[in-house]
Coordinates of C-alpha atoms in Angstrom, one line a residue:
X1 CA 57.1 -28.8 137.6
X2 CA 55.0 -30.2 140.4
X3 CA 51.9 -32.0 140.4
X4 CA 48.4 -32.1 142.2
X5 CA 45.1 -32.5 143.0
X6 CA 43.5 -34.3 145.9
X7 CA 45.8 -36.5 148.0
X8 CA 44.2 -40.5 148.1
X9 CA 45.0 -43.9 148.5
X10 CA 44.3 -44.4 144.9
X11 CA 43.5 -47.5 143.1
X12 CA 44.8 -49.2 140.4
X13 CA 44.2 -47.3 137.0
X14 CA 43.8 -49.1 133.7
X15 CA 42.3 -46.6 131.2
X16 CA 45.1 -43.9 130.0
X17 CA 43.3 -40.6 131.9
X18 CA 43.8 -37.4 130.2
X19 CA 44.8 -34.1 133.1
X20 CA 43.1 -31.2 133.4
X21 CA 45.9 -29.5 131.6
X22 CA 46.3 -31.5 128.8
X23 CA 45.9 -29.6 125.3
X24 CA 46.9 -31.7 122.7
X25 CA 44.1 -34.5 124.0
X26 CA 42.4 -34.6 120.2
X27 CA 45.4 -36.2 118.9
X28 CA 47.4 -38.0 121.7
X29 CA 43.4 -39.7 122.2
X30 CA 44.0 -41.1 118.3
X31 CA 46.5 -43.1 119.1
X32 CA 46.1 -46.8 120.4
X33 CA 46.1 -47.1 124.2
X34 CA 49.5 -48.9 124.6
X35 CA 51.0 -46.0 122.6
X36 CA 49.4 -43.3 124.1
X37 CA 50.6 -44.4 127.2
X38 CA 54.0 -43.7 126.5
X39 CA 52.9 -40.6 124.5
X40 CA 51.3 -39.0 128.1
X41 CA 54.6 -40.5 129.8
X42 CA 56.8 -38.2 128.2
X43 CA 53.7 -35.7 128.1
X44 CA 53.2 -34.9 124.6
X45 CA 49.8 -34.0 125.2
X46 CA 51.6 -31.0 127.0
X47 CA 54.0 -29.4 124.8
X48 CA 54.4 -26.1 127.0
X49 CA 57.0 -28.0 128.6
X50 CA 59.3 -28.3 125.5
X51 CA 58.5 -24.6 124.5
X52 CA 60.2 -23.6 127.8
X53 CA 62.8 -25.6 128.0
X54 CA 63.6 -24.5 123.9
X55 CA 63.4 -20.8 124.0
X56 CA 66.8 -20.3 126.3
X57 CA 68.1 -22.6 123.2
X58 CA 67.1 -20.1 120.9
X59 CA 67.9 -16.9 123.0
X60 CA 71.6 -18.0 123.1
X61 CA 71.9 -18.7 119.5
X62 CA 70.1 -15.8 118.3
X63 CA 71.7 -13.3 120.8
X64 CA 75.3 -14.6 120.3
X65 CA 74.7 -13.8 116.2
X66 CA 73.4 -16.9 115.2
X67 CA 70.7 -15.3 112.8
X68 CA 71.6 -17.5 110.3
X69 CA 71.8 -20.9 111.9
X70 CA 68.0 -22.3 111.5
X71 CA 69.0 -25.6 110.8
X72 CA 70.7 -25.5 114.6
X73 CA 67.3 -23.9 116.0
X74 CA 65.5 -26.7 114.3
X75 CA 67.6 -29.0 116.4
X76 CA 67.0 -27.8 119.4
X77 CA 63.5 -27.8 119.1
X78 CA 63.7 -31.6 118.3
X79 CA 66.4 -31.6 121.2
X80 CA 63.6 -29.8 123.2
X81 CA 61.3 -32.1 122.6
X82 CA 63.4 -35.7 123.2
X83 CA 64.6 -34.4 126.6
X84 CA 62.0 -33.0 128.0
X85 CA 60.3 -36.3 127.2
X86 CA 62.8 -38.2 128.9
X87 CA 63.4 -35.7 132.1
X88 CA 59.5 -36.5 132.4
X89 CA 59.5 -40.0 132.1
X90 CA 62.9 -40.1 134.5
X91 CA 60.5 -38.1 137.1
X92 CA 57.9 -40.2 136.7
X93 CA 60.2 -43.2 137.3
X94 CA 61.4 -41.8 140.8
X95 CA 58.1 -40.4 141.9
X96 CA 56.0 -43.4 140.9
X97 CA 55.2 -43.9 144.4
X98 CA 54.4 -40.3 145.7
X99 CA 52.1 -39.6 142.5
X100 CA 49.7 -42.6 143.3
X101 CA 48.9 -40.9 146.8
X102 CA 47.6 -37.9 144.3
X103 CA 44.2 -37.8 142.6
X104 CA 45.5 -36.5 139.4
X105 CA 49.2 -38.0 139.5
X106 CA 47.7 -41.8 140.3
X107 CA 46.7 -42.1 136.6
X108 CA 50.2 -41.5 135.6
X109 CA 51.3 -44.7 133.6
X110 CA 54.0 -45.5 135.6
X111 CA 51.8 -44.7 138.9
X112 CA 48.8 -46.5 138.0
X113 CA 51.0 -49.8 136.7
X114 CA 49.8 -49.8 132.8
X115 CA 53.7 -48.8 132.1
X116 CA 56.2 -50.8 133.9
X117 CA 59.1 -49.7 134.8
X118 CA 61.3 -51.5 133.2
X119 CA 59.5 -50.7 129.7
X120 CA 59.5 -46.9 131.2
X121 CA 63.0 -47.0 131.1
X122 CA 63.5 -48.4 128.0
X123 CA 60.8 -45.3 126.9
X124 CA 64.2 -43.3 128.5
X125 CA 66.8 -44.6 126.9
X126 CA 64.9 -44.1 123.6
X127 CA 64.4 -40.5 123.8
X128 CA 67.6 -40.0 124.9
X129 CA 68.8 -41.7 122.0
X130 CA 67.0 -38.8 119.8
X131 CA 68.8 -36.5 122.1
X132 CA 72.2 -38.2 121.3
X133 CA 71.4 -37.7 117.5
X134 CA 70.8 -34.2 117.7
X135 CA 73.9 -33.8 120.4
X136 CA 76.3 -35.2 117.4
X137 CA 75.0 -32.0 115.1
X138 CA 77.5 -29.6 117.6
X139 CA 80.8 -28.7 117.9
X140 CA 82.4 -30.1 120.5
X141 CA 82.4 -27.6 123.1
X142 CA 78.5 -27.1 123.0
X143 CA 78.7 -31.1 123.3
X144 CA 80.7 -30.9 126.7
X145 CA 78.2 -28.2 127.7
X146 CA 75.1 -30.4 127.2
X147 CA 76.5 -33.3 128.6
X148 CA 77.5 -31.4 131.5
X149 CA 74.0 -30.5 133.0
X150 CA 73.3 -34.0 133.3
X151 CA 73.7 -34.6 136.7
X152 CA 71.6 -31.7 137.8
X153 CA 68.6 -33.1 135.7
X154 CA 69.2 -36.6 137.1
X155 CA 68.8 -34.4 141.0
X156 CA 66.1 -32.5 139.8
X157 CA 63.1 -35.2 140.9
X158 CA 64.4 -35.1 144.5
X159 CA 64.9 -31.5 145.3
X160 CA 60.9 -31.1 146.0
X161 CA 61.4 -33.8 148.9
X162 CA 64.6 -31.9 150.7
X163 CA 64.3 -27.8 150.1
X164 CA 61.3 -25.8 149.6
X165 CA 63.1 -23.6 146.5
X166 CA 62.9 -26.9 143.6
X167 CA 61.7 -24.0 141.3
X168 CA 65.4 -23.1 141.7
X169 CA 66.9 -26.1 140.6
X170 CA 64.3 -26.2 137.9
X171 CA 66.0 -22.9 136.8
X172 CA 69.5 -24.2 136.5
X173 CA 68.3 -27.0 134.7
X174 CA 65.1 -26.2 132.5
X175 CA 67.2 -23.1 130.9
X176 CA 70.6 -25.2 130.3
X177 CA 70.0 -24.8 126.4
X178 CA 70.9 -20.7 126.7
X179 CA 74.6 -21.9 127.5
X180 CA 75.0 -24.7 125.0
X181 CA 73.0 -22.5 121.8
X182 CA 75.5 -19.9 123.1
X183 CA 78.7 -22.5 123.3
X184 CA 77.6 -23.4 119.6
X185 CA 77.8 -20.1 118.0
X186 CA 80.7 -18.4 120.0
X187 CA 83.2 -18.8 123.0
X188 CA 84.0 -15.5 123.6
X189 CA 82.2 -12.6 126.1
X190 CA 81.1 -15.3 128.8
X191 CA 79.7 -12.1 131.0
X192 CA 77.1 -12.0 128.3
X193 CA 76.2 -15.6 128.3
X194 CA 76.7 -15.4 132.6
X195 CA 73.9 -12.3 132.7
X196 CA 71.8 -14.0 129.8
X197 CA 71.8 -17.9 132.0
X198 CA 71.3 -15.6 135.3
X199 CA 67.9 -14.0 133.9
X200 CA 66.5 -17.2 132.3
X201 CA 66.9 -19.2 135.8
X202 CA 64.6 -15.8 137.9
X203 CA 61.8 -16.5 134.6
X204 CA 62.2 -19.8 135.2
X205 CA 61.4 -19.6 139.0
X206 CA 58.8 -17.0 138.4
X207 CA 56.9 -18.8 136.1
X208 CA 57.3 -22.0 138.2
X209 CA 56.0 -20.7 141.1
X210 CA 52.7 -19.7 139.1
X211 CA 52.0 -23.4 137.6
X212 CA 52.6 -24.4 141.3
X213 CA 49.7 -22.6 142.7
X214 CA 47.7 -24.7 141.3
X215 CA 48.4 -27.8 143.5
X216 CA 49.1 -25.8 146.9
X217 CA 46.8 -27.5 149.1
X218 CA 47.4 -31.0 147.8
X219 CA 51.1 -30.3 147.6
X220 CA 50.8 -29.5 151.6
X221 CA 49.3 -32.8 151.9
X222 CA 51.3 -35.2 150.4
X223 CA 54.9 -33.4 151.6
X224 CA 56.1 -31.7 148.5
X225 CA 57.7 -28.3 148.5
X226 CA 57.1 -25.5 146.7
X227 CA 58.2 -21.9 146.1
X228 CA 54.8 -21.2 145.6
X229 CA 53.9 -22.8 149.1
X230 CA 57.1 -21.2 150.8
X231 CA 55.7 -17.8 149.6
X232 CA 52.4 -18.1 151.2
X233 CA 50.5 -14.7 150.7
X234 CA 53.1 -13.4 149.2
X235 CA 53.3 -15.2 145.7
X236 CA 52.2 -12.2 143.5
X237 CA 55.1 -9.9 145.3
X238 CA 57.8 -13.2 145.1
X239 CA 56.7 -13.6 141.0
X240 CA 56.9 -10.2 140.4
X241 CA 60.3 -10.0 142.0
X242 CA 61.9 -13.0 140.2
X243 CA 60.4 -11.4 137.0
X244 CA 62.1 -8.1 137.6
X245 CA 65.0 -9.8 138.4
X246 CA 65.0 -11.6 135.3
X247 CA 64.9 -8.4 133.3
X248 CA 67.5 -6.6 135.1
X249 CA 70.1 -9.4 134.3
X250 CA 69.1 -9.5 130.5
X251 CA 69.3 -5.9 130.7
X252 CA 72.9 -6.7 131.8
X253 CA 73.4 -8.9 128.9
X254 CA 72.1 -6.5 126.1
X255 CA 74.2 -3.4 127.4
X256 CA 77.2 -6.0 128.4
X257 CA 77.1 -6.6 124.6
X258 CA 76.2 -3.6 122.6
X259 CA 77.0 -0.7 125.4
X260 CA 74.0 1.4 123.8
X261 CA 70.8 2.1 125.9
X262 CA 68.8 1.6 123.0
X263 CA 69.5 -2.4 122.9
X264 CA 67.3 -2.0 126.4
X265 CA 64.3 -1.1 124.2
X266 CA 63.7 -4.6 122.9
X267 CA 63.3 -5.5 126.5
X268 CA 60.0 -3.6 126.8
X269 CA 57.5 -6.2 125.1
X270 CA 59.0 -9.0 127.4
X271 CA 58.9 -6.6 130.6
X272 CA 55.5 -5.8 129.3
X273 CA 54.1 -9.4 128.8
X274 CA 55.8 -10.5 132.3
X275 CA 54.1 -7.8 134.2
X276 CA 50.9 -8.6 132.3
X277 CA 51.2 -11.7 133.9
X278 CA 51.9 -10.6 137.7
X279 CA 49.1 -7.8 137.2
X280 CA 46.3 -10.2 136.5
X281 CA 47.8 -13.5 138.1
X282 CA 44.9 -14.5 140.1
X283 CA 46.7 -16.7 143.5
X284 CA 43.4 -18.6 144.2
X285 CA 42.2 -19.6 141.0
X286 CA 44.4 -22.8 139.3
X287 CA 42.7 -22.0 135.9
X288 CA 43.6 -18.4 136.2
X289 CA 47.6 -19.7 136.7
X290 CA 48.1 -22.1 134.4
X291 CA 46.9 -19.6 131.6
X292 CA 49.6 -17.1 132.6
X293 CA 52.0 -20.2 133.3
X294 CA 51.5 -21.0 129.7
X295 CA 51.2 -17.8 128.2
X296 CA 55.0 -17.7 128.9
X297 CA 55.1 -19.0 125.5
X298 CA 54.6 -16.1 123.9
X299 CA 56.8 -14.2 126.4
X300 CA 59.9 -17.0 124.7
X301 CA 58.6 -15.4 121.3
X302 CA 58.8 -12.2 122.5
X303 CA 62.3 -12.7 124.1
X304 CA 63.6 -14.5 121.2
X305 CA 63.0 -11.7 119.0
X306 CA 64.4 -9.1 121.1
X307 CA 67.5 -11.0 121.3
X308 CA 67.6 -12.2 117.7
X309 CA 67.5 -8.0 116.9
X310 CA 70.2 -6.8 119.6
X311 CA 72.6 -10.1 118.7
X312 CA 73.0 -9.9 115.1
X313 CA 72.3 -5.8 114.3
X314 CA 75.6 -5.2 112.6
X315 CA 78.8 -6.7 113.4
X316 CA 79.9 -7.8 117.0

């Protein structure tokens, strides 16, 4: 996800500095300063970002019959949470540089020089030791999967510099957990898992292109590319477009694996919610898009449950 506010040659920060989109600031602030450093570098004072990259974990598992497999959902929340973590601190690593010509990027710990490198990337290596941990609770093939998106995560902090789509490479990789919580449970009807992956990268550009609104203008300024800036006047039309495309391909999936037109009818709350959010997406207003960028959430909720009823209603 990109970043922004006011492009500046910014000094030196030494006091960890909360973002305007923090919400967890009560109790990341209780921590000691040297630990809350790390605690903002893999941005646990923002846990939207784990929420998103876990429901495609869950959709897979529960829409491949997994109803019973908590203990894997479990794991791929604290998977979820480890690598998000460390995708955010690998970012932060690359774009150390670019985020201290940002007002609101500059107090990054990396950015602002109260976390060195060298200790960030230690930070890394320990996170994706958690992931490691919860890797080992698969089967194999779901292993192979995992480890296989790797390279596109380690891409990911560059794309903004060379195309003006990085919310589509944020798709392939921020929804990777659909195809390994599928992998886990089953290894058969691929078209399912193909139409399921399809639809969570067009939410995942969608809902993208709505947190990047917020940091248009600064984004302009400093040389990083956005969907969101590509679109111009046309955001609300390009959201609602990757939303309906998202739809259509779960559509896919649902009547790809139970062939009845009433599986479709647990798409209606999520096709609901998402056009909630393109009906009263606000383009100028930053607060007014990162409420409906959050509030996708709910729409993993949503989504989960429709998939957890069409995956496991009788046998498959």
């Amino acid at each position: 996800m990109t970043r922004g506010t006011q492009s500046t040659n910014y000094a030196r920060v030494t006091e960890p500095a909360f973002v305007p989109d923090t919400q967890n600031r009560s109790l990341v602030s209780m921590l000691p300063p040297s630990l809350r450093d790390y605690a903002m570098l893999a941005r646990f004072d923002r846990p939207i970002g784990w929420w998103l990259l876990f429901w495609p974990c869950a959709w897979g598992v529960m829409l491949a019959g997994g109803e019973a497999r908590w203990d894997l959902v479990l794991w791929m929340l604290v998977g979820s949470i480890a690598m998000r973590g460390a995708g955010c601190v690998w970012n932060d690593i690359v774009d150390a540089d670019l985020d201290r010509k940002v007002a609101r990027t500059a107090s990054r710990p990396v950015a602002s020089g109260r976390v060195s490198r060298q200790a960030a990337t230690i930070w890394l290596f320990t996170l994706c030791a958690v992931g490691l941990v919860v890797l080992f609770q698969l089967r194999w093939q779901a292993q192979v999967m995992a480890l296989s998106s790797l390279a596109l995560v380690a891409a990911y902090p560059f794309m903004k510099r060379i195309t003006w789509w990085p919310q589509v490479w944020l798709g392939l990789v921020f929804t990777w957990g659909a195809l390994v919580g599928w992998v886990e449970i089953r290894s058969d009807h691929i078209d399912v898992l193909v139409a399921l992956y399809g639809g969570c990268i067009f939410w995942c550009i969608g809902y993208d292109t709505i947190y990047a609104l917020q940091d248009r203008e600064d984004d302009a300024l400093v040389g990083i590319r956005s969907a969101a800036l590509r679109l111009g006047s046309h955001v609300r039309a390009g959201v609602a477009g990757f939303y309906a495309l998202a739809i259509a391909f779960w559509a896919l999936a649902f009547w790809t694996l139970r062939g009845d037109w009433v599986a479709l009818v647990a798409l209606v709350p999520v096709a609901a919610h998402l056009g909630f959010q393109v009906v009263t997406l606000d383009t100028d207003d930053g607060d007014n898009a990162l409420a409906r960028f959050r509030s996708n959430r709910d729409a993993g909720i949503v989504m989960a449950l429709a998939c957890w009823v069409v995956g496991n209603a009788g046998v498959i």
